[in-house]
């Protein structure tokens, strides 16, 4: 009798301990939030079948879907460096810097909350709301994962609640929708915040925007209408992909659609983007510049070699960026994505990368623009660059690690330092949106040659009656305030873009070299000094104003300032395990998705 009472007592005590542990876990501020049992396959609430985009009948329904991978194919090499121990002084400095970035984020976020809550953007000078991306709260959704990463959990909760209750992807007041921007900012932002927090409300909303976007793929050849009349689609009108489509807009939907399939178990989204990847792979060896695709493609005809200009920068950029990132997401060291990445990188080195001539003979690289003509001898390389090319260092650092290719890591270093050299060349310390450079005649050794620079400047000026070429060049340099090596600055804006600091972040995480933190800090102090307003930070018209003149505030703050630029800066000054590149891969809007790992 006594023994059985003792047994009952022990059982009750055990139950008590289990309940206490469970409650402790549920409420403890020190423990990470409980995640869905198996990330990537979490059980879902059944979707709301009444949602319009689940009711609209597709005219060209896909009937058989490619199988959805459930585990990584390969155990890929480590991406992040083994970090050396940090001195106490260095740590203190790092944390001061990190807190300064968080303070800047808090300032801009507060302006958004106070003046533009649930709208796409806040104007950072006049404090007005503005809708630029469908009116679905672009800044709110783009900032969700940054709030989580910066440990601003109360704001995160309020933002999730607001998105859950107030953001509806049923329709938009905008006449058309940019499918790429909606994918990277809204679908990417929601999926990433879900991956980090496990909050099912985010996944439900991600599925809503995913089902809306999936309707843009309802075309005869299943390629998406990238500038999309959503209203016509909702009425069930026939639609077709566009004959003039930007490579980036059709070629960089893969990460988001694949992750959506992985977390919902619904293979449709993955199938839709795999079809695009297969077309890209089939075209890649036979374009006018084998290995590369032109900026302009014909999606109506599924022709991925329609245009004649080849570049890694704006309008093409993330199509290339997503190749190593898809390999990382899916854990595929070989095959479709890894092979396309290897081919495009070899072709970029051969046809696009150039070394600029600089006064200090910097050993740096930029990717230019190849005007291929008919693909023969008429091809010419325009030695221009811009903010949107500055992601390439980070891309090659990631790809180089995944494919264990040291040469890619060397190019990554030179490409990233190229952008930092361009930043430092301007008196404000901030790089212009686009610019042209004098190239080295011989990339292996390149001493500064003033006459050569002047000749390159002259060649970019409109022809004039002035037959003293050097005088004309000197006049242009003075008039346009061209820094040495620069030959033209067609667009002198800085619009708060992240690409340079994005590459610095990847370089820091892949090398463990603290000099990248110092470089990020130099970049940040210049950017903040140039763009800070009493409310937030603003794009500026001119990073190279005349002495005594102001850069001109453009009163614009795109959502990527909070979604990307400040997140990458914060992560540079955080512990390297926070959103480790060995577990996460960032979409092109800096939204981290959990990578697949090898099944055990
Ligand atoms: C972002 O929306 C994304 O990074 C995109 O790939 C390029 N443009 C902006 C940032 O500059």
Coordinates of C-alpha atoms in Angstrom, one line a residue, residues 54-579:
X54 CA -7.6 30.5 -54.5
X55 CA -10.9 30.8 -56.4
X56 CA -9.7 32.3 -59.7
X57 CA -9.7 29.5 -62.2
X58 CA -6.4 29.1 -64.1
X59 CA -6.7 29.0 -67.9
X60 CA -3.5 27.0 -68.3
X61 CA -3.3 24.9 -65.2
X62 CA -0.2 22.8 -64.6
X63 CA -1.2 19.3 -64.0
X64 CA 2.0 17.6 -63.0
X65 CA 4.6 19.1 -60.7
X66 CA 8.3 18.4 -60.3
X67 CA 9.0 16.6 -57.0
X68 CA 9.8 18.8 -54.2
X69 CA 13.2 18.2 -52.5
X70 CA 12.9 17.5 -48.8
X71 CA 16.5 17.4 -47.7
X72 CA 19.8 18.7 -49.0
X73 CA 21.5 16.5 -51.7
X74 CA 25.0 17.3 -50.4
X75 CA 26.8 18.3 -47.2
X76 CA 28.2 21.6 -48.6
X77 CA 31.5 23.1 -47.4
X78 CA 31.4 25.5 -44.5
X79 CA 30.6 29.1 -45.6
X80 CA 31.6 31.0 -42.5
X81 CA 35.1 31.4 -41.3
X82 CA 36.3 30.0 -37.9
X83 CA 36.4 33.3 -36.0
X84 CA 39.4 34.0 -33.7
X85 CA 38.8 35.0 -30.1
X86 CA 37.9 38.8 -29.8
X87 CA 39.8 41.1 -27.4
X88 CA 37.8 42.9 -24.8
X89 CA 38.5 46.3 -26.4
X90 CA 37.5 45.1 -29.9
X91 CA 34.3 43.6 -28.5
X92 CA 33.4 46.9 -26.8
X93 CA 34.0 48.8 -30.0
X94 CA 31.9 46.3 -32.0
X95 CA 29.0 46.5 -29.6
X96 CA 29.1 50.3 -29.6
X97 CA 28.9 50.3 -33.4
X98 CA 26.2 47.7 -33.4
X99 CA 24.1 49.8 -31.0
X100 CA 24.6 52.9 -33.2
X101 CA 23.2 50.9 -36.1
X102 CA 20.2 49.8 -34.0
X103 CA 19.6 53.4 -32.9
X104 CA 19.5 54.4 -36.6
X105 CA 17.1 51.7 -37.4
X106 CA 14.9 52.6 -34.4
X107 CA 14.8 56.2 -35.6
X108 CA 13.7 55.4 -39.1
X109 CA 11.3 52.7 -37.9
X110 CA 9.7 55.1 -35.4
X111 CA 9.2 57.6 -38.2
X112 CA 7.5 55.0 -40.2
X113 CA 5.3 53.9 -37.3
X114 CA 4.3 57.5 -36.5
X115 CA 3.7 58.8 -40.0
X116 CA 3.1 56.0 -42.4
X117 CA 1.9 52.9 -40.5
X118 CA 0.6 50.2 -42.9
X119 CA 1.6 52.3 -45.9
X120 CA 4.5 51.4 -48.2
X121 CA 7.0 54.1 -47.2
X122 CA 7.4 57.2 -45.1
X123 CA 9.0 60.2 -46.7
X124 CA 12.0 61.0 -44.4
X125 CA 12.0 64.8 -44.8
X126 CA 8.3 65.7 -44.8
X127 CA 7.0 62.7 -42.8
X128 CA 4.2 61.8 -45.3
X129 CA 3.0 58.3 -46.2
X130 CA 3.5 57.0 -49.7
X131 CA 2.4 53.9 -51.6
X132 CA 4.9 52.6 -54.1
X133 CA 4.5 48.8 -54.0
X134 CA 0.8 48.0 -54.1
X135 CA 0.0 49.7 -50.8
X136 CA 0.5 46.5 -48.8
X137 CA 2.8 48.0 -46.2
X138 CA 6.2 47.4 -47.9
X139 CA 8.2 49.0 -45.1
X140 CA 6.3 47.1 -42.5
X141 CA 6.8 43.7 -44.2
X142 CA 10.4 44.4 -45.3
X143 CA 11.3 45.3 -41.7
X144 CA 9.8 42.3 -39.9
X145 CA 12.9 40.1 -39.8
X146 CA 15.1 43.1 -39.0
X147 CA 13.0 43.7 -35.9
X148 CA 13.4 40.1 -35.0
X149 CA 17.2 40.0 -35.6
X150 CA 17.7 43.3 -33.6
X151 CA 15.7 41.8 -30.8
X152 CA 12.9 44.3 -30.9
X153 CA 10.3 41.7 -30.1
X154 CA 7.5 44.0 -28.9
X155 CA 7.7 45.9 -32.2
X156 CA 7.9 42.6 -34.1
X157 CA 4.7 41.4 -32.4
X158 CA 2.9 44.6 -33.1
X159 CA 4.0 44.5 -36.8
X160 CA 3.0 40.8 -37.2
X161 CA -0.4 41.6 -35.7
X162 CA -0.9 44.6 -38.0
X163 CA 0.1 42.6 -41.1
X164 CA -2.1 39.7 -40.0
X165 CA -5.2 41.9 -39.5
X166 CA -4.8 44.7 -42.0
X167 CA -2.7 43.6 -45.0
X168 CA -4.8 41.9 -47.7
X169 CA -3.4 40.7 -51.0
X170 CA -6.9 40.3 -52.4
X171 CA -6.4 43.4 -54.5
X172 CA -4.6 46.7 -54.7
X173 CA -5.4 50.3 -55.8
X174 CA -2.3 50.1 -58.1
X175 CA -3.1 49.5 -61.8
X176 CA -0.3 47.0 -62.2
X177 CA 2.0 45.0 -59.9
X178 CA 5.7 44.3 -60.2
X179 CA 5.9 40.6 -59.6
X180 CA 9.6 40.6 -58.8
X181 CA 9.4 43.4 -56.3
X182 CA 6.3 41.9 -54.7
X183 CA 8.1 38.5 -54.5
X184 CA 11.4 39.7 -52.9
X185 CA 9.9 42.3 -50.5
X186 CA 6.5 40.8 -49.4
X187 CA 6.8 37.1 -50.0
X188 CA 10.5 37.2 -48.9
X189 CA 9.8 39.3 -45.9
X190 CA 6.9 37.2 -44.6
X191 CA 8.7 33.9 -45.2
X192 CA 11.8 35.0 -43.5
X193 CA 10.0 36.4 -40.5
X194 CA 8.2 33.0 -40.4
X195 CA 11.4 31.1 -40.6
X196 CA 12.9 33.1 -37.8
X197 CA 9.9 33.2 -35.4
X198 CA 7.7 30.2 -36.4
X199 CA 4.6 32.4 -36.2
X200 CA 1.9 30.7 -38.3
X201 CA 0.1 34.0 -39.0
X202 CA 3.1 34.9 -41.2
X203 CA 3.0 31.7 -43.1
X204 CA -0.7 32.2 -43.8
X205 CA 0.0 35.6 -45.2
X206 CA 3.0 34.3 -47.2
X207 CA 0.7 31.7 -48.7
X208 CA -1.8 34.5 -49.6
X209 CA 0.8 36.6 -51.5
X210 CA 2.2 33.4 -53.0
X211 CA -1.2 32.4 -54.4
X212 CA -1.7 35.9 -55.7
X213 CA 1.7 35.8 -57.5
X214 CA 1.2 32.3 -58.8
X215 CA -1.7 33.6 -60.9
X216 CA 0.8 35.7 -62.8
X217 CA 2.3 32.4 -64.1
X218 CA -1.1 31.4 -65.7
X219 CA 0.2 32.0 -69.2
X220 CA 0.4 29.7 -72.2
X221 CA 4.1 28.9 -71.6
X222 CA 3.9 29.2 -67.8
X223 CA 6.4 32.1 -67.7
X224 CA 5.1 34.9 -65.4
X225 CA 3.8 38.3 -66.6
X226 CA 6.4 40.4 -64.7
X227 CA 4.6 43.7 -64.9
X228 CA 1.2 42.3 -64.1
X229 CA -2.4 43.6 -64.5
X230 CA -3.7 41.8 -61.4
X231 CA -7.2 43.2 -61.9
X232 CA -7.5 41.6 -65.4
X233 CA -6.2 38.4 -63.9
X234 CA -8.8 38.5 -61.1
X235 CA -11.5 38.9 -63.8
X236 CA -10.1 35.7 -65.4
X237 CA -8.9 37.4 -68.6
X238 CA -6.3 35.7 -70.7
X239 CA -2.7 36.8 -70.2
X240 CA 0.7 36.1 -71.7
X241 CA 4.3 36.7 -70.6
X242 CA 5.9 39.8 -72.0
X243 CA 8.2 39.8 -75.0
X244 CA 10.3 42.5 -73.3
X245 CA 11.2 41.2 -69.9
X246 CA 14.1 42.1 -67.6
X247 CA 16.3 39.1 -66.8
X248 CA 16.3 39.9 -63.1
X249 CA 12.5 40.1 -62.9
X250 CA 12.0 36.7 -64.4
X251 CA 15.2 35.0 -63.2
X252 CA 15.1 35.8 -59.5
X253 CA 11.9 34.4 -58.1
X254 CA 13.4 31.0 -57.2
X255 CA 14.4 31.4 -53.6
X256 CA 11.1 32.7 -52.4
X257 CA 8.9 30.3 -54.4
X258 CA 11.0 27.3 -53.5
X259 CA 11.0 28.2 -49.8
X260 CA 7.2 28.7 -49.9
X261 CA 6.9 25.2 -51.3
X262 CA 9.2 23.8 -48.7
X263 CA 7.3 25.3 -45.8
X264 CA 3.8 24.5 -47.1
X265 CA 4.5 21.2 -48.8
X266 CA 2.7 22.6 -51.8
X267 CA 4.9 21.8 -54.9
X268 CA 3.3 24.3 -57.3
X269 CA 5.5 27.2 -56.4
X270 CA 8.7 25.3 -56.7
X271 CA 7.6 23.8 -60.0
X272 CA 6.8 27.3 -61.4
X273 CA 10.3 28.6 -60.8
X274 CA 12.1 25.3 -61.6
X275 CA 10.7 25.6 -65.2
X276 CA 12.3 29.1 -65.5
X277 CA 15.7 27.7 -64.2
X278 CA 15.6 24.9 -66.7
X279 CA 15.0 27.3 -69.6
X280 CA 17.9 29.5 -68.3
X281 CA 20.1 26.4 -68.1
X282 CA 19.2 25.3 -71.6
X283 CA 19.9 28.7 -73.1
X284 CA 23.1 29.4 -71.2
X285 CA 25.7 27.6 -73.3
X286 CA 24.4 29.1 -76.6
X287 CA 23.7 32.8 -76.0
X288 CA 25.8 35.4 -77.9
X289 CA 28.0 35.4 -74.9
X290 CA 27.9 31.8 -73.7
X291 CA 27.6 31.6 -70.0
X292 CA 25.7 34.9 -69.7
X293 CA 22.1 36.0 -70.5
X294 CA 21.3 39.4 -71.8
X295 CA 19.6 42.0 -69.7
X296 CA 16.5 41.8 -71.9
X297 CA 14.8 38.5 -72.6
X298 CA 11.6 37.6 -74.5
X299 CA 9.5 35.7 -72.0
X300 CA 6.6 35.4 -74.5
X301 CA 8.7 33.3 -76.8
X302 CA 10.8 31.8 -73.9
X303 CA 13.8 33.3 -75.7
X304 CA 16.6 33.9 -73.2
X305 CA 19.0 35.5 -75.7
X306 CA 16.8 38.3 -77.1
X307 CA 18.9 41.4 -76.2
X308 CA 22.5 42.2 -76.9
X309 CA 23.7 43.8 -73.7
X310 CA 25.2 41.6 -70.9
X311 CA 25.9 42.8 -67.4
X312 CA 25.8 41.8 -63.7
X313 CA 24.3 45.1 -62.5
X314 CA 20.8 46.5 -62.5
X315 CA 18.1 44.6 -64.4
X316 CA 20.2 41.4 -64.5
X317 CA 21.7 41.3 -61.1
X318 CA 19.7 39.0 -58.9
X319 CA 19.2 36.4 -61.7
X320 CA 23.0 35.7 -61.2
X321 CA 22.9 36.2 -57.5
X322 CA 20.3 33.5 -57.1
X323 CA 22.4 30.8 -58.7
X324 CA 24.7 30.1 -55.7
X325 CA 21.9 31.0 -53.3
X326 CA 19.6 28.3 -54.8
X327 CA 22.5 25.8 -54.4
X328 CA 22.8 27.0 -50.8
X329 CA 19.1 26.8 -50.1
X330 CA 18.7 23.3 -51.5
X331 CA 22.1 22.0 -50.4
X332 CA 23.1 21.1 -54.0
X333 CA 26.9 21.2 -54.5
X334 CA 26.5 20.2 -58.2
X335 CA 23.7 20.2 -60.7
X336 CA 21.4 22.8 -62.1
X337 CA 22.2 25.9 -60.0
X338 CA 25.8 25.2 -59.1
X339 CA 26.6 24.5 -62.7
X340 CA 24.9 27.7 -64.0
X341 CA 26.8 29.7 -61.3
X342 CA 30.2 28.2 -62.3
X343 CA 29.5 28.9 -66.0
X344 CA 28.3 32.5 -65.5
X345 CA 31.2 33.3 -63.2
X346 CA 33.8 32.1 -65.7
X347 CA 32.1 34.1 -68.4
X348 CA 31.9 37.2 -66.2
X349 CA 35.6 37.0 -65.6
X350 CA 36.3 36.6 -69.3
X351 CA 33.9 39.2 -70.6
X352 CA 32.9 41.7 -67.9
X353 CA 35.4 42.1 -65.2
X354 CA 37.9 45.0 -65.6
X355 CA 40.5 46.6 -63.4
X356 CA 40.2 50.4 -63.2
X357 CA 43.2 52.6 -63.3
X358 CA 43.6 54.3 -59.9
X359 CA 46.1 56.8 -58.5
X360 CA 47.3 54.2 -55.9
X361 CA 47.2 51.3 -58.3
X362 CA 44.5 49.5 -56.3
X363 CA 44.2 45.9 -57.3
X364 CA 40.4 45.9 -57.6
X365 CA 37.8 44.8 -60.1
X366 CA 34.4 46.0 -61.4
X367 CA 32.0 44.2 -63.7
X368 CA 31.3 46.3 -66.8
X369 CA 28.6 46.1 -69.4
X370 CA 29.3 44.1 -72.6
X371 CA 27.5 45.4 -75.7
X372 CA 27.7 42.2 -77.7
X373 CA 26.5 43.3 -81.1
X374 CA 26.1 40.2 -83.1
X375 CA 28.4 38.3 -80.7
X376 CA 31.4 38.7 -82.9
X377 CA 34.3 41.2 -83.1
X378 CA 31.9 44.1 -82.7
X379 CA 31.5 43.4 -79.0
X380 CA 32.7 46.1 -76.7
X381 CA 33.1 46.5 -73.0
X382 CA 31.7 49.6 -71.4
X383 CA 33.8 50.2 -68.3
X384 CA 31.0 51.4 -66.1
X385 CA 29.7 50.4 -62.7
X386 CA 27.2 51.3 -60.1
X387 CA 25.6 50.5 -56.8
X388 CA 23.7 47.6 -58.3
X389 CA 26.9 45.8 -59.3
X390 CA 28.3 45.9 -55.8
X391 CA 26.5 42.6 -54.7
X392 CA 28.9 40.7 -56.9
X393 CA 31.7 40.4 -54.2
X394 CA 29.3 38.8 -51.8
X395 CA 27.9 36.5 -54.5
X396 CA 31.4 35.2 -55.4
X397 CA 32.4 34.9 -51.7
X398 CA 29.3 32.6 -51.1
X399 CA 29.7 30.7 -54.4
X400 CA 33.5 30.4 -53.8
X401 CA 32.9 28.8 -50.4
X402 CA 30.1 26.5 -51.6
X403 CA 32.1 25.3 -54.6
X404 CA 35.5 25.4 -52.7
X405 CA 36.9 27.7 -55.4
X406 CA 39.7 29.9 -54.0
X407 CA 39.8 32.0 -57.2
X408 CA 36.3 33.1 -56.8
X409 CA 37.2 34.2 -53.2
X410 CA 40.0 36.3 -54.6
X411 CA 37.7 37.9 -57.1
X412 CA 35.2 38.5 -54.4
X413 CA 37.8 40.4 -52.3
X414 CA 38.8 42.5 -55.3
X415 CA 35.2 43.3 -56.4
X416 CA 34.2 44.3 -52.8
X417 CA 37.3 46.5 -52.3
X418 CA 36.5 48.0 -55.7
X419 CA 33.2 49.4 -54.4
X420 CA 34.8 50.6 -51.2
X421 CA 37.5 52.4 -53.3
X422 CA 34.7 54.1 -55.3
X423 CA 33.0 55.1 -52.0
X424 CA 36.2 56.6 -50.7
X425 CA 37.0 58.4 -53.9
X426 CA 34.1 60.8 -53.5
X427 CA 34.5 63.8 -51.1
X428 CA 31.4 62.7 -49.3
X429 CA 32.7 59.2 -48.9
X430 CA 29.6 57.8 -50.8
X431 CA 29.6 56.2 -54.2
X432 CA 27.3 57.5 -56.9
X433 CA 24.4 55.4 -58.4
X434 CA 26.3 54.9 -61.7
X435 CA 29.7 56.0 -63.0
X436 CA 32.3 55.3 -65.7
X437 CA 35.9 54.5 -65.0
X438 CA 39.2 54.5 -67.0
X439 CA 40.3 50.8 -67.4
X440 CA 43.9 49.6 -67.0
X441 CA 45.4 48.7 -70.3
X442 CA 47.1 45.7 -68.6
X443 CA 45.3 44.2 -65.7
X444 CA 48.4 42.6 -64.2
X445 CA 50.2 45.9 -63.7
X446 CA 48.6 49.3 -63.8
X447 CA 50.5 52.4 -62.9
X448 CA 48.6 55.7 -62.8
X449 CA 48.8 57.5 -66.1
X450 CA 47.3 61.0 -65.9
X451 CA 47.3 61.5 -69.7
X452 CA 45.5 58.2 -70.2
X453 CA 42.9 59.2 -67.7
X454 CA 42.4 62.5 -69.5
X455 CA 42.0 60.8 -72.8
X456 CA 39.4 58.5 -71.3
X457 CA 37.5 61.4 -69.9
X458 CA 37.6 63.2 -73.2
X459 CA 36.2 60.2 -75.0
X460 CA 33.1 60.3 -72.8
X461 CA 32.4 64.0 -73.5
X462 CA 30.1 65.0 -76.4
X463 CA 32.3 66.0 -79.4
X464 CA 33.0 69.8 -79.4
X465 CA 34.9 72.3 -81.6
X466 CA 37.6 72.3 -78.9
X467 CA 40.6 70.7 -80.7
X468 CA 42.8 70.7 -77.5
X469 CA 41.7 67.4 -76.2
X470 CA 43.5 67.7 -72.9
X471 CA 42.1 71.1 -72.2
X472 CA 38.6 69.7 -72.9
X473 CA 39.3 66.8 -70.5
X474 CA 40.6 69.1 -67.8
X475 CA 37.5 71.3 -68.2
X476 CA 35.2 68.3 -67.9
X477 CA 37.1 67.0 -64.8
X478 CA 36.8 70.4 -63.1
X479 CA 33.2 71.0 -64.2
X480 CA 32.0 67.6 -63.2
X481 CA 34.4 67.3 -60.2
X482 CA 35.5 63.9 -61.4
X483 CA 37.6 62.0 -58.9
X484 CA 40.9 60.6 -60.4
X485 CA 40.0 57.4 -62.4
X486 CA 36.3 58.4 -62.9
X487 CA 35.5 59.5 -66.5
X488 CA 31.8 60.3 -66.1
X489 CA 29.1 60.3 -63.5
X490 CA 25.7 60.0 -65.2
X491 CA 23.8 59.5 -62.0
X492 CA 25.2 61.0 -58.8
X493 CA 22.4 60.0 -56.5
X494 CA 22.7 57.7 -53.5
X495 CA 19.3 56.1 -52.7
X496 CA 20.2 54.2 -49.5
X497 CA 21.2 51.1 -51.3
X498 CA 22.7 48.1 -49.5
X499 CA 24.8 46.3 -52.1
X500 CA 28.3 47.5 -51.0
X501 CA 27.7 46.7 -47.3
X502 CA 26.0 43.4 -48.3
X503 CA 29.3 42.3 -49.9
X504 CA 31.3 43.6 -46.9
X505 CA 29.0 41.5 -44.6
X506 CA 29.6 38.4 -46.6
X507 CA 33.3 39.1 -46.8
X508 CA 33.4 39.5 -43.0
X509 CA 31.5 36.3 -42.4
X510 CA 33.5 34.2 -44.9
X511 CA 37.0 35.5 -43.9
X512 CA 36.6 36.4 -40.2
X513 CA 38.9 39.4 -40.9
X514 CA 37.9 42.3 -38.6
X515 CA 39.2 44.9 -41.1
X516 CA 35.8 44.3 -42.9
X517 CA 34.1 45.6 -39.8
X518 CA 36.2 48.8 -39.9
X519 CA 35.4 49.2 -43.6
X520 CA 31.7 48.8 -42.9
X521 CA 32.0 51.4 -40.2
X522 CA 33.7 53.9 -42.5
X523 CA 31.0 53.4 -45.0
X524 CA 28.2 53.8 -42.4
X525 CA 29.6 57.0 -41.0
X526 CA 29.8 58.6 -44.5
X527 CA 26.3 57.4 -45.4
X528 CA 24.7 58.6 -42.2
X529 CA 26.5 62.0 -42.4
X530 CA 25.1 62.4 -45.9
X531 CA 21.6 61.1 -45.6
X532 CA 20.5 61.7 -42.0
X533 CA 17.3 63.8 -41.4
X534 CA 15.6 64.7 -38.2
X535 CA 13.1 61.9 -38.8
X536 CA 15.1 59.2 -40.6
X537 CA 17.5 58.9 -43.5
X538 CA 16.8 60.1 -47.0
X539 CA 18.1 59.4 -50.5
X540 CA 20.2 62.3 -51.9
X541 CA 20.4 63.7 -55.4
X542 CA 24.1 64.3 -55.5
X543 CA 27.0 62.6 -53.6
X544 CA 29.4 64.9 -55.4
X545 CA 28.0 68.4 -54.8
X546 CA 30.0 71.6 -55.5
X547 CA 31.9 72.8 -52.5
X548 CA 29.5 74.7 -50.3
X549 CA 26.4 73.1 -51.9
X550 CA 24.1 70.6 -50.3
X551 CA 23.7 67.0 -51.7
X552 CA 19.9 67.7 -52.0
X553 CA 17.5 65.5 -50.0
X554 CA 15.2 63.5 -52.3
X555 CA 12.7 62.9 -49.5
X556 CA 12.6 59.1 -50.2
X557 CA 13.4 56.1 -48.1
X558 CA 12.8 52.8 -49.8
X559 CA 11.9 49.9 -47.7
X560 CA 15.3 48.3 -48.3
X561 CA 16.9 50.8 -46.0
X562 CA 15.3 49.0 -43.1
X563 CA 15.1 45.6 -44.7
X564 CA 18.6 45.4 -46.1
X565 CA 21.1 48.2 -45.5
X566 CA 20.7 48.5 -41.7
X567 CA 20.2 44.7 -41.3
X568 CA 23.5 43.9 -43.0
X569 CA 25.3 46.7 -41.0
X570 CA 23.9 45.4 -37.7
X571 CA 25.0 41.8 -38.6
X572 CA 28.5 43.0 -39.4
X573 CA 28.8 44.1 -35.8
X574 CA 26.9 41.2 -34.2
X575 CA 28.2 37.8 -33.1
X576 CA 28.9 35.8 -36.2
X577 CA 26.5 33.0 -35.1
X578 CA 23.5 35.4 -35.4
X579 CA 21.9 34.3 -38.7

